[in-house]
PDB file of C-alpha atoms in Angstrom:
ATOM      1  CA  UNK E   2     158.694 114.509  74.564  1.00 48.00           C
ATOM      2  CA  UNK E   3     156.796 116.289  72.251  1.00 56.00           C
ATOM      3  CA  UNK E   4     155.633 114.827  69.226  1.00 58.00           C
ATOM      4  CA  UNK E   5     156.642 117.107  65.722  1.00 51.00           C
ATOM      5  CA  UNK E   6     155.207 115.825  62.597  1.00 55.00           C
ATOM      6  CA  UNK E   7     157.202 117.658  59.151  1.00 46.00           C
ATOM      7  CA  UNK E   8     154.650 116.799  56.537  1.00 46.00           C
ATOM      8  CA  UNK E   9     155.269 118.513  53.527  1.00 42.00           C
ATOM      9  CA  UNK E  10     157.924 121.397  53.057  1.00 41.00           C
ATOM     10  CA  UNK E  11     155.252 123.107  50.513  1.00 40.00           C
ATOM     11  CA  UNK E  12     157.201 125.996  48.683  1.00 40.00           C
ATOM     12  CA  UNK E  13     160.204 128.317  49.732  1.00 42.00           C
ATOM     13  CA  UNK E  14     158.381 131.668  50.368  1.00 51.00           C
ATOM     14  CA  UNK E  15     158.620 133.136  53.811  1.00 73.00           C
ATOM     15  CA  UNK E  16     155.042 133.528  54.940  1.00 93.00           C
ATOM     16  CA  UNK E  17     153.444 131.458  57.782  1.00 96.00           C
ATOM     17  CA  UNK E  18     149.291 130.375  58.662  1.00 98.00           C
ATOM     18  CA  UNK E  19     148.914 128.708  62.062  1.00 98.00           C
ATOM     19  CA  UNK E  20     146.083 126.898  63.053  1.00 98.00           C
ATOM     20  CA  UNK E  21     145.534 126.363  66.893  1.00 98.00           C
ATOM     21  CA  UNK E  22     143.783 123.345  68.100  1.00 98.00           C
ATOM     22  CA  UNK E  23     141.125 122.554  70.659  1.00 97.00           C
ATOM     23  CA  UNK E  24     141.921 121.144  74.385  1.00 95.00           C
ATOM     24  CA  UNK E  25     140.945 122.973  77.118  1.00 93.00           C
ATOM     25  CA  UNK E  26     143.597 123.316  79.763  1.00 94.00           C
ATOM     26  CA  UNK E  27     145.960 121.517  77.506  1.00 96.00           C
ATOM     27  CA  UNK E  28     146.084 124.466  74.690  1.00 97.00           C
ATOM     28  CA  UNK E  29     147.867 126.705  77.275  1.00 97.00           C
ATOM     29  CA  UNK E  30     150.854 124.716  75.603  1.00 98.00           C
ATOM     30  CA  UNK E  31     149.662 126.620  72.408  1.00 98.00           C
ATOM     31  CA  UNK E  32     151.776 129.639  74.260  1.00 98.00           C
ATOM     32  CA  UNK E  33     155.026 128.309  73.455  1.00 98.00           C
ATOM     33  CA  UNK E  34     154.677 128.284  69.606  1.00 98.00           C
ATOM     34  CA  UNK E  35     153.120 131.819  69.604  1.00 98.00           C
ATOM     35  CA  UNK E  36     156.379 132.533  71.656  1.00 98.00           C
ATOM     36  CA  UNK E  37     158.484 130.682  69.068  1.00 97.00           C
ATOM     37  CA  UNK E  38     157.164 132.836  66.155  1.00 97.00           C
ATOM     38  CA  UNK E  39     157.478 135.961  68.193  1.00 97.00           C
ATOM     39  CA  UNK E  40     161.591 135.375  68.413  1.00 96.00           C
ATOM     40  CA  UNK E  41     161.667 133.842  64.642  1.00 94.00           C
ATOM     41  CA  UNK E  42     160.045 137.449  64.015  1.00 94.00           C
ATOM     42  CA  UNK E  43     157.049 135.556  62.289  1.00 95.00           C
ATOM     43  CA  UNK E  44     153.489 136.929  62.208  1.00 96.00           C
ATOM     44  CA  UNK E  45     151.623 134.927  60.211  1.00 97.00           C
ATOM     45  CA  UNK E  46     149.663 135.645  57.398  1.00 97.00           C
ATOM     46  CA  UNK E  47     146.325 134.281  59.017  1.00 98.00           C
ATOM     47  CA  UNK E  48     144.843 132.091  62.208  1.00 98.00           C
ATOM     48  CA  UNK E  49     142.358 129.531  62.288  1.00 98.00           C
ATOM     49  CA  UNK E  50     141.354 128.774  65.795  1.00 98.00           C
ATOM     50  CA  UNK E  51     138.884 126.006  67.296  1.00 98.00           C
ATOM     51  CA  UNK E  52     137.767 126.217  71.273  1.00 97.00           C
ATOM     52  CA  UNK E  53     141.069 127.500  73.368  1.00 97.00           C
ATOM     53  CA  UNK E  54     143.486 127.526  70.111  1.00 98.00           C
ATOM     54  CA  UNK E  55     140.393 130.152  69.234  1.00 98.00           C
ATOM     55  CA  UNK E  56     140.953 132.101  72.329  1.00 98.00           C
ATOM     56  CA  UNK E  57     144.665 131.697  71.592  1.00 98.00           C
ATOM     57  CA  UNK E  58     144.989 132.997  68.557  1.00 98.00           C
ATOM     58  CA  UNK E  59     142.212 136.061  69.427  1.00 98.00           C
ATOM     59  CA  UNK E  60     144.978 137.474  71.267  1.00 98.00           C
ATOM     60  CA  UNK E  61     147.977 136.707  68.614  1.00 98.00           C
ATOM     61  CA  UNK E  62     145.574 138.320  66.289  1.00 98.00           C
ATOM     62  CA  UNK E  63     145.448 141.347  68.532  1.00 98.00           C
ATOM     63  CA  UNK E  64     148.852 142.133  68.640  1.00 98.00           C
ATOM     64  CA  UNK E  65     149.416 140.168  71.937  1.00 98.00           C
ATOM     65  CA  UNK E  66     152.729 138.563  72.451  1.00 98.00           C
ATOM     66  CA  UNK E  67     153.295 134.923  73.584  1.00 98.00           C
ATOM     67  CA  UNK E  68     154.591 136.560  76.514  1.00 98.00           C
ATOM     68  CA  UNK E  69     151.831 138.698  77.131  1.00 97.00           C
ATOM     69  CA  UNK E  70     149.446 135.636  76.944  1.00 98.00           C
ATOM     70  CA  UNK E  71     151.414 134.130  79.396  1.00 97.00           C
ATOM     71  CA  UNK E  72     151.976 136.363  82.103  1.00 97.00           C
ATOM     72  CA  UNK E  73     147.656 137.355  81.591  1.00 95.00           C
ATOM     73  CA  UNK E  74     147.094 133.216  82.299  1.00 95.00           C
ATOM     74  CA  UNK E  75     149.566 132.459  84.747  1.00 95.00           C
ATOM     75  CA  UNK E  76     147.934 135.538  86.584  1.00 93.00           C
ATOM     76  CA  UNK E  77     144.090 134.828  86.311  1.00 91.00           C
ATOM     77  CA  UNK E  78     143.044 130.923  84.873  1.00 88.00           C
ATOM     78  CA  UNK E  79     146.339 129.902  87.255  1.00 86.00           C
ATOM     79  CA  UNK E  80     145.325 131.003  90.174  1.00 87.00           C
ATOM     80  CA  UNK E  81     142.437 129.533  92.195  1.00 85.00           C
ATOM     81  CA  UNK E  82     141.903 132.588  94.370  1.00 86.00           C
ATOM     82  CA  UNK E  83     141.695 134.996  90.808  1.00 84.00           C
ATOM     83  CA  UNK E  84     139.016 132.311  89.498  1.00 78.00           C
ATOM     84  CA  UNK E  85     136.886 131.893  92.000  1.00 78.00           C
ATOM     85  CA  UNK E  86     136.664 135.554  92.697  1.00 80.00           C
ATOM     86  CA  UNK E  87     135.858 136.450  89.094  1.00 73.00           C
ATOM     87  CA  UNK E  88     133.433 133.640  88.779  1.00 72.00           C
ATOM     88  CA  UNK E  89     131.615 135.207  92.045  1.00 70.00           C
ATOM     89  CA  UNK E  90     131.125 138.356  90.332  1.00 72.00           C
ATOM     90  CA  UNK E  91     129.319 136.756  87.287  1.00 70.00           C
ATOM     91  CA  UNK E  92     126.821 134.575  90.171  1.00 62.00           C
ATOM     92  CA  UNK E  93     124.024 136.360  88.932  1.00 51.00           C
ATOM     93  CA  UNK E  94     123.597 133.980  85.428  1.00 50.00           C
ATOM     94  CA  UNK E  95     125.594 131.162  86.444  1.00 48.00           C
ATOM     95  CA  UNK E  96     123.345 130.524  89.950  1.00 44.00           C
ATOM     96  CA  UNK E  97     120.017 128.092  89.083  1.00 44.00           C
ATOM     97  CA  UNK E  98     117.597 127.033  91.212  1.00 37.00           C
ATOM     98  CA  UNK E  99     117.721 122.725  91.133  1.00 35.00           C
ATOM     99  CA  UNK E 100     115.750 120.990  93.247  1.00 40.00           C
ATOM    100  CA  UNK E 101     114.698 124.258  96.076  1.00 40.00           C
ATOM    101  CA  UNK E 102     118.392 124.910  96.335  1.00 36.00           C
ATOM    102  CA  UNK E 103     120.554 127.150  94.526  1.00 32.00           C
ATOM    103  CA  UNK E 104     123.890 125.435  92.474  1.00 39.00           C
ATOM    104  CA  UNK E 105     126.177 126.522  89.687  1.00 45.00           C
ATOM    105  CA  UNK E 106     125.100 125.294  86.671  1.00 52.00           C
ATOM    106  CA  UNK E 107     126.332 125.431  83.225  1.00 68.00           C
ATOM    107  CA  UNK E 108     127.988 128.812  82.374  1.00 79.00           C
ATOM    108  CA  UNK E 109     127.096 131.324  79.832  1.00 87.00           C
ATOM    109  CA  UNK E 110     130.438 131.305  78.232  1.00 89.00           C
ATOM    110  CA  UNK E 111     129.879 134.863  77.130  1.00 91.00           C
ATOM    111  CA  UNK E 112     130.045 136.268  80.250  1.00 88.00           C
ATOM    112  CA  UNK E 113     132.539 134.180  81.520  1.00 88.00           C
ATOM    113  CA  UNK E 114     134.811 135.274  78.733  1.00 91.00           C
ATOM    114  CA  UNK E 115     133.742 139.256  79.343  1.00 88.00           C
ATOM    115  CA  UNK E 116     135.536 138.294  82.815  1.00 86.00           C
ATOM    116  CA  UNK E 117     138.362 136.564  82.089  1.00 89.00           C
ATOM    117  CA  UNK E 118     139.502 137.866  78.317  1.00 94.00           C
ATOM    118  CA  UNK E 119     142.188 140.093  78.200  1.00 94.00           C
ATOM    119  CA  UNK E 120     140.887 143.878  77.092  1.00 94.00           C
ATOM    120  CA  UNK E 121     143.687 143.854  74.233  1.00 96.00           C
ATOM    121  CA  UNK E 122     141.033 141.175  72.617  1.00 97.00           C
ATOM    122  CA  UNK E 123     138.507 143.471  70.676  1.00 97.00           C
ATOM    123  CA  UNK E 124     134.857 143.307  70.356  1.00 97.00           C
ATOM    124  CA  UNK E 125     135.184 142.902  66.546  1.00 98.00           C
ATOM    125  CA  UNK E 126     137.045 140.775  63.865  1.00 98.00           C
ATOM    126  CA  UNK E 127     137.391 143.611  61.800  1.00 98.00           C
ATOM    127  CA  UNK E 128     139.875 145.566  64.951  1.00 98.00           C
ATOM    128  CA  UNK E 129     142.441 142.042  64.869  1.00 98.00           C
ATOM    129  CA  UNK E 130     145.500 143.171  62.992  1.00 98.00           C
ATOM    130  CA  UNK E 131     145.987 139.377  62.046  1.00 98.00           C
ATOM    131  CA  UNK E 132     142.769 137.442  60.043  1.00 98.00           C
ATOM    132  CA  UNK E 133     141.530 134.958  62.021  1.00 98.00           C
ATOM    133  CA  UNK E 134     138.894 132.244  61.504  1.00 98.00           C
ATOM    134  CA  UNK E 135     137.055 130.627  64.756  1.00 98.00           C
ATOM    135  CA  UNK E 136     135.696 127.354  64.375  1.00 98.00           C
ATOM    136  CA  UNK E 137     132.393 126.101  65.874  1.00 98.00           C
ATOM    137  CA  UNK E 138     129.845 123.831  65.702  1.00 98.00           C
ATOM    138  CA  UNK E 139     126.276 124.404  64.314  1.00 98.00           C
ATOM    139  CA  UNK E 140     124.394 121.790  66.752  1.00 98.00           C
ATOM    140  CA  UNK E 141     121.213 121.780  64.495  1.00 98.00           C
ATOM    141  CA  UNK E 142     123.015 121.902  61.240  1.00 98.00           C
ATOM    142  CA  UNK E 143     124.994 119.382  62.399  1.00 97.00           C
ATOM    143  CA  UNK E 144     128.551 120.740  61.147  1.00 97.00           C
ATOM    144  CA  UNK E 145     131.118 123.265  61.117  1.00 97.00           C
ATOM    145  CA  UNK E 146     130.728 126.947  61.036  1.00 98.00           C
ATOM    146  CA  UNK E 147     133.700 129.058  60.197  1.00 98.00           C
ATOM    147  CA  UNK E 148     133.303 133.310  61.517  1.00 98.00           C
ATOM    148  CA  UNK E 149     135.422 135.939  60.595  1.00 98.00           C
ATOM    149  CA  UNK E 150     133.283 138.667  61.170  1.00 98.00           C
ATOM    150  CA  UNK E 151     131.708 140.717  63.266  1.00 97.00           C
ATOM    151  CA  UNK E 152     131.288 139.902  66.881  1.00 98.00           C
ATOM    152  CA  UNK E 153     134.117 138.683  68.088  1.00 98.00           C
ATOM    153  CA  UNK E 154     133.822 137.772  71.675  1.00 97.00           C
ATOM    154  CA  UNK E 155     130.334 136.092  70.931  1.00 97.00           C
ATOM    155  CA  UNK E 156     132.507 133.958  68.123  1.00 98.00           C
ATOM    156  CA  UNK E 157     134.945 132.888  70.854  1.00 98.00           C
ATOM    157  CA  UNK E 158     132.063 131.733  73.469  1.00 97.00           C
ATOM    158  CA  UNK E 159     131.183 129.565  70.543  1.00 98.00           C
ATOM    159  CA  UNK E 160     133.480 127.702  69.830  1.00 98.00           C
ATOM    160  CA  UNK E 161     134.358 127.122  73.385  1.00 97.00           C
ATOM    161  CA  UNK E 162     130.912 126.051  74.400  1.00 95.00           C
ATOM    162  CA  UNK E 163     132.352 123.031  75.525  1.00 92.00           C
ATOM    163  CA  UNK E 164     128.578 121.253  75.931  1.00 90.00           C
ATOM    164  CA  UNK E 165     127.397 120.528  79.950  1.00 84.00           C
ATOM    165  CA  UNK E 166     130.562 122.634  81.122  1.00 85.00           C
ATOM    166  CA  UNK E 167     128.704 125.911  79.104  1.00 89.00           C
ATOM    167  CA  UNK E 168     125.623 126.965  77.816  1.00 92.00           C
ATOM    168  CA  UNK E 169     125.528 126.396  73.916  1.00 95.00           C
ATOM    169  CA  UNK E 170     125.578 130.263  72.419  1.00 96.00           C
ATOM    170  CA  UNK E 171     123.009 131.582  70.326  1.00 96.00           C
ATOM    171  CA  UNK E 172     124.652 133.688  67.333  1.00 96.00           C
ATOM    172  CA  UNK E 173     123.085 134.774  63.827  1.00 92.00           C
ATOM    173  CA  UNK E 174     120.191 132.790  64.851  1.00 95.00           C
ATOM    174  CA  UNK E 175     121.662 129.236  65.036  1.00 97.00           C
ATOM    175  CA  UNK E 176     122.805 127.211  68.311  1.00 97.00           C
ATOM    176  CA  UNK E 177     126.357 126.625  68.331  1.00 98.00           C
ATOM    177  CA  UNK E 178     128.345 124.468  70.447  1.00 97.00           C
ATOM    178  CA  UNK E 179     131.996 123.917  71.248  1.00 97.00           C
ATOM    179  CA  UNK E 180     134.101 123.776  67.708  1.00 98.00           C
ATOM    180  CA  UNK E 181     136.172 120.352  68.675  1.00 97.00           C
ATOM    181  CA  UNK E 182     133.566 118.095  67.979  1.00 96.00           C
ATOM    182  CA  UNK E 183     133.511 118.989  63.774  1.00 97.00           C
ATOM    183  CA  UNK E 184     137.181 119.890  63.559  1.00 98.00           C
ATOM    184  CA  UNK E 185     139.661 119.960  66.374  1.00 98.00           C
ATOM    185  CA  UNK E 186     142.603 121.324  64.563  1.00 98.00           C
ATOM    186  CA  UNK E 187     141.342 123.766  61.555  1.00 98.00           C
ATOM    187  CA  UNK E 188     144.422 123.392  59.475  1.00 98.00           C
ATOM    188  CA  UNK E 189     142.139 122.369  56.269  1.00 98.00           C
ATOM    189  CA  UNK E 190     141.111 125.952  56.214  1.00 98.00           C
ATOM    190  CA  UNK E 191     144.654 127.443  55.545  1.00 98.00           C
ATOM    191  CA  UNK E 192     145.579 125.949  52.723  1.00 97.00           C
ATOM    192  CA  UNK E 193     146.574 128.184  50.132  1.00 96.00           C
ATOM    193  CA  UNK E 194     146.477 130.598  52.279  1.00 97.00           C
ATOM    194  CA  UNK E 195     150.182 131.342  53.113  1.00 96.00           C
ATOM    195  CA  UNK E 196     153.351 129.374  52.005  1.00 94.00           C
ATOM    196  CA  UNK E 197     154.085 127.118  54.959  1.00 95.00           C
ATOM    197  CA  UNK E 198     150.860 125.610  57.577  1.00 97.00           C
ATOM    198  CA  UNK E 199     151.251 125.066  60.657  1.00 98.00           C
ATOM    199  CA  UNK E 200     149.118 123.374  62.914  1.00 98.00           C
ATOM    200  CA  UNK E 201     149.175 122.677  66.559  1.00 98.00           C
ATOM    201  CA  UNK E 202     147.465 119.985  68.220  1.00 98.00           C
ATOM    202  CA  UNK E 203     146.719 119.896  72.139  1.00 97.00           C
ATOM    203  CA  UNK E 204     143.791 117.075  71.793  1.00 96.00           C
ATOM    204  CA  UNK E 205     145.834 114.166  73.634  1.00 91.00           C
ATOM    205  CA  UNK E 206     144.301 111.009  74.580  1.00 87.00           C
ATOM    206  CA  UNK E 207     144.043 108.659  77.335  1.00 84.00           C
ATOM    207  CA  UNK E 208     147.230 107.551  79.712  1.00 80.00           C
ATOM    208  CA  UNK E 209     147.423 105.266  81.832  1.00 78.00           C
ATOM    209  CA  UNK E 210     148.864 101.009  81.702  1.00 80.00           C
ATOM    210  CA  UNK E 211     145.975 100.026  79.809  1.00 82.00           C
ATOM    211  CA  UNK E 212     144.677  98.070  82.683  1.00 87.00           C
ATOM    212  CA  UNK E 213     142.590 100.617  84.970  1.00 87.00           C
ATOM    213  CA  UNK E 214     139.430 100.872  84.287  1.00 91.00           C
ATOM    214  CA  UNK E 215     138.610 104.846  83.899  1.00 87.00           C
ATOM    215  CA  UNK E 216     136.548 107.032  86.041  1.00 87.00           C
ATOM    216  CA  UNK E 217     132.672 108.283  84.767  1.00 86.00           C
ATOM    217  CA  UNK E 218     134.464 111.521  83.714  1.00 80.00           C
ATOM    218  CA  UNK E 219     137.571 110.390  82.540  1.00 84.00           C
ATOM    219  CA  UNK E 220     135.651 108.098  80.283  1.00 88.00           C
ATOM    220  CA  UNK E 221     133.814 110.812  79.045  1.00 83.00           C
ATOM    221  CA  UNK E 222     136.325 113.416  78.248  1.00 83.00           C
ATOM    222  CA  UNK E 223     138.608 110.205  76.881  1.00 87.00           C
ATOM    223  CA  UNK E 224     136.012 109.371  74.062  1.00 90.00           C
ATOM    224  CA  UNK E 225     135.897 112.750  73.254  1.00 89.00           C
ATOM    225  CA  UNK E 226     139.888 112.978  72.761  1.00 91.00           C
ATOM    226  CA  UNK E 227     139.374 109.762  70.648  1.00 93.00           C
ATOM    227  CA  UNK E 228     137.151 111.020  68.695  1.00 94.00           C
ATOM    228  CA  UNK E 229     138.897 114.249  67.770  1.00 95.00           C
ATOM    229  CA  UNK E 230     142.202 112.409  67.076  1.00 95.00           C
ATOM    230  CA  UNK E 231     139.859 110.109  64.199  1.00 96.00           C
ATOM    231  CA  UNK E 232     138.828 113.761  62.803  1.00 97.00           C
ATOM    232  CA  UNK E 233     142.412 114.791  62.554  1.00 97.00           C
ATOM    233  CA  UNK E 234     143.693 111.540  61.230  1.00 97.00           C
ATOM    234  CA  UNK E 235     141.140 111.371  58.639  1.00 97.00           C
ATOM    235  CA  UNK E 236     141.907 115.484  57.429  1.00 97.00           C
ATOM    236  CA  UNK E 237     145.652 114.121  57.769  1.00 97.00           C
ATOM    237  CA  UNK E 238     145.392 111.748  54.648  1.00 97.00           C
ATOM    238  CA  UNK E 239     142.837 114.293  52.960  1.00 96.00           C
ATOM    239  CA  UNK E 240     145.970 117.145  52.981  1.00 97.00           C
ATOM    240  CA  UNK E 241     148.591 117.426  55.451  1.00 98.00           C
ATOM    241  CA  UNK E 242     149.709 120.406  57.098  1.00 97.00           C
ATOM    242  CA  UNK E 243     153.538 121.450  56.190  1.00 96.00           C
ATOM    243  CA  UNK E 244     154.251 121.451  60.100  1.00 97.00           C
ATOM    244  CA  UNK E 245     151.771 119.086  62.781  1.00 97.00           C
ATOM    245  CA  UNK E 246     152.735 120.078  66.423  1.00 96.00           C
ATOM    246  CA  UNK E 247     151.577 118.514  69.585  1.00 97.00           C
ATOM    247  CA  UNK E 248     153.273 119.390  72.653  1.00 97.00           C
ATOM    248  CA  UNK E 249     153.328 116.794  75.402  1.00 95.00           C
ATOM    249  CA  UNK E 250     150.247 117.746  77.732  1.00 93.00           C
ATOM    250  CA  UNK E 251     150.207 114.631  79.697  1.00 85.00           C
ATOM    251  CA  UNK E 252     146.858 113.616  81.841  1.00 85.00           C
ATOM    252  CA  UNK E 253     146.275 117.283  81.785  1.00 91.00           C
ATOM    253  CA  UNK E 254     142.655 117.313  81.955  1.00 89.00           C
ATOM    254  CA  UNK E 255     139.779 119.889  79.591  1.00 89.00           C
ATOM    255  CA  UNK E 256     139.420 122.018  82.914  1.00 88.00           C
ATOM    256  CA  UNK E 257     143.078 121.683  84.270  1.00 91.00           C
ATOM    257  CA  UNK E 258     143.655 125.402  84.332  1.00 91.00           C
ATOM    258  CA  UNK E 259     145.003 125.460  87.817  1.00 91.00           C
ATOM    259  CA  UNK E 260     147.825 123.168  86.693  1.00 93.00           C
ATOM    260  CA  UNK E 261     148.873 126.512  84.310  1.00 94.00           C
ATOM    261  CA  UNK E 262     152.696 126.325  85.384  1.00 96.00           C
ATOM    262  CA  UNK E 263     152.905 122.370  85.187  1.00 96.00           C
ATOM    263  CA  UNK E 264     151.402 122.680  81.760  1.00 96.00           C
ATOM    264  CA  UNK E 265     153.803 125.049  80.800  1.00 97.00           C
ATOM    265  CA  UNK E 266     156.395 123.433  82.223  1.00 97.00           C
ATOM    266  CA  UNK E 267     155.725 119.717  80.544  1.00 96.00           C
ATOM    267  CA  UNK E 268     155.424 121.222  77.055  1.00 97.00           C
ATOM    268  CA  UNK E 269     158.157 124.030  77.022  1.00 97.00           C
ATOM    269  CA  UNK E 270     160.606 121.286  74.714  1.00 96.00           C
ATOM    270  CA  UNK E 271     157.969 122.403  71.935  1.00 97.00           C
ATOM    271  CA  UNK E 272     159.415 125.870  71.542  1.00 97.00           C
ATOM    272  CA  UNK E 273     162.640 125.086  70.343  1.00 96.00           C
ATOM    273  CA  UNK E 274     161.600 122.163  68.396  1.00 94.00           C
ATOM    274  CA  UNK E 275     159.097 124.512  66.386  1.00 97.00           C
ATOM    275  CA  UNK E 276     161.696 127.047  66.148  1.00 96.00           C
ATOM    276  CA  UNK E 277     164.031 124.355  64.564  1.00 95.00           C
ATOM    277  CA  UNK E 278     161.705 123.316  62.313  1.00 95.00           C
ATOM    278  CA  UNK E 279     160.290 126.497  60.962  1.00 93.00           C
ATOM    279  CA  UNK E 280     163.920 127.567  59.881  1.00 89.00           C
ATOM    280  CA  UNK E 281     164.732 124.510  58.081  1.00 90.00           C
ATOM    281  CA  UNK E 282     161.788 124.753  56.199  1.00 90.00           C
ATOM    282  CA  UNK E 283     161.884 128.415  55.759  1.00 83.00           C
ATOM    283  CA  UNK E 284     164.649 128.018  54.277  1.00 81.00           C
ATOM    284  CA  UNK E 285     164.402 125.649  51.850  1.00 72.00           C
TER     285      UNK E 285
END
């Protein structure tokens, strides 16, 4: 069941921000809110977007339709055939030479992205029809960086970088890594911004009976998930978003892309549950 959050109802005015969340795989639930808005008629006022929920919103922003977004994943990241045939094309920058032998090693997320985008995403911020703010991590500075202009694509890659998956990205001469690890749902930067927030969050957290000890990897990517949800929490008691989604995601792991139509299917309760909630509080 997917978890829904009303936080504060905020005041009565009809406009809408919407800030997407970080989670690999697991943000392909982020499709059935963008679908919810599109039959409430709702475009909101502005996006804030970390890692996938930056991706996500890029194509909101561009005019795309949940059910655009859809129908472009479910046709390319869901199918393993479509993946491994645009990955071949990029070999050129993601082959490395380890040990006399060539191997894939960590991607350059830019020109994974220039593969696997949809063209309705544009080179530039300034061509998105929606604002939108993309969420990454200055690995030097040690904190957040918020763009919302200029290159676009290169903005995205950033904030994806998700670190020994992808190659941190080098952009307006700092090093920038995945987004998630500074702020995993970028609500905090809406406020004000529009009369209701809301905020969806596709971080989810370690399953299992609490007994099993977890693999190297799951490990890993578990303490990351922990930590993210102890960012949230703690911008949670700072100020609340009017509307806190998360869509049940499972043991959907960061790189779970093949498992598109089980995603979509798990979390599809979230749609009408948004849609409820929006028009009580729209309404208000």
């Amino acid at each position: 069941m997917s978890e829904i959050l009303s936080t504060r109802t905020g005041s009565s005015g009809p406009s809408v921000a919407l800030a997407l969340g970080g989670g690999g795989a697991r943000g392909l639930a982020h499709i059935h809110v963008i679908e919810a808005l599109d039959e409430l008629g709702i475009r909101p006022r502005v996006i804030a977007g970390t890692s996938i929920g930056a991706i996500m919103g890029a194509g909101m922003a561009a005019g795309m339709r949940g059910s655009d977004i859809r129908d472009f994943a479910l046709s390319t990241v869901g199918q393993r055939k479509e993946i491994a045939n645009r990955l071949w094309r990029l070999r050129p920058s993601t082959l490395q030479a380890i040990g006399g032998s060539l191997r894939f090693g960590p991607f350059n997320l830019e020109r994974v992205l220039s593969a696997f985008l949809p063209e309705a995403i544009p080179e530039a911020f300034e061509a998105l029809s929606i604002p939108l703010k993309v969420i990454a991590t200055d690995y030097y500075a040690q904190g957040e960086t918020v763009l919302e202009t200029g290159d676009l694509r290169a903005a995205i890659a950033a904030s994806a970088a998700l670190p020994g998956m992808f190659q941190p990205v080098r952009l307006g001469g700092r090093v920038m890594i995945d987004g998630g690890f500074v702020n995993p749902v970028p609500f905090d930067h809406l406020h004000g911004l529009a009369d209701l927030v809301l905020a969806v969050d596709v971080v989810g957290g370690p399953e299992g009976d609490g007994t099993a000890l977890p693999t190297r990897m799951d490990a890993m990517f578990g303490a990351s998930q922990l930590m993210m949800q102890t960012i949230t929490a703690m911008k949670m008691k700072a100020r609340a978003p009017d509307l806190l989604v998360r869509p049940a995601v499972g043991r959907t792991r960061v790189m779970d892309f093949l498992r598109a139509h089980e995603v979509l299917a798990m979390s599809a309760g979230v749609k009408d549950e948004v849609k409820a909630q929006l028009d009580r509080l729209l309404s208000v």
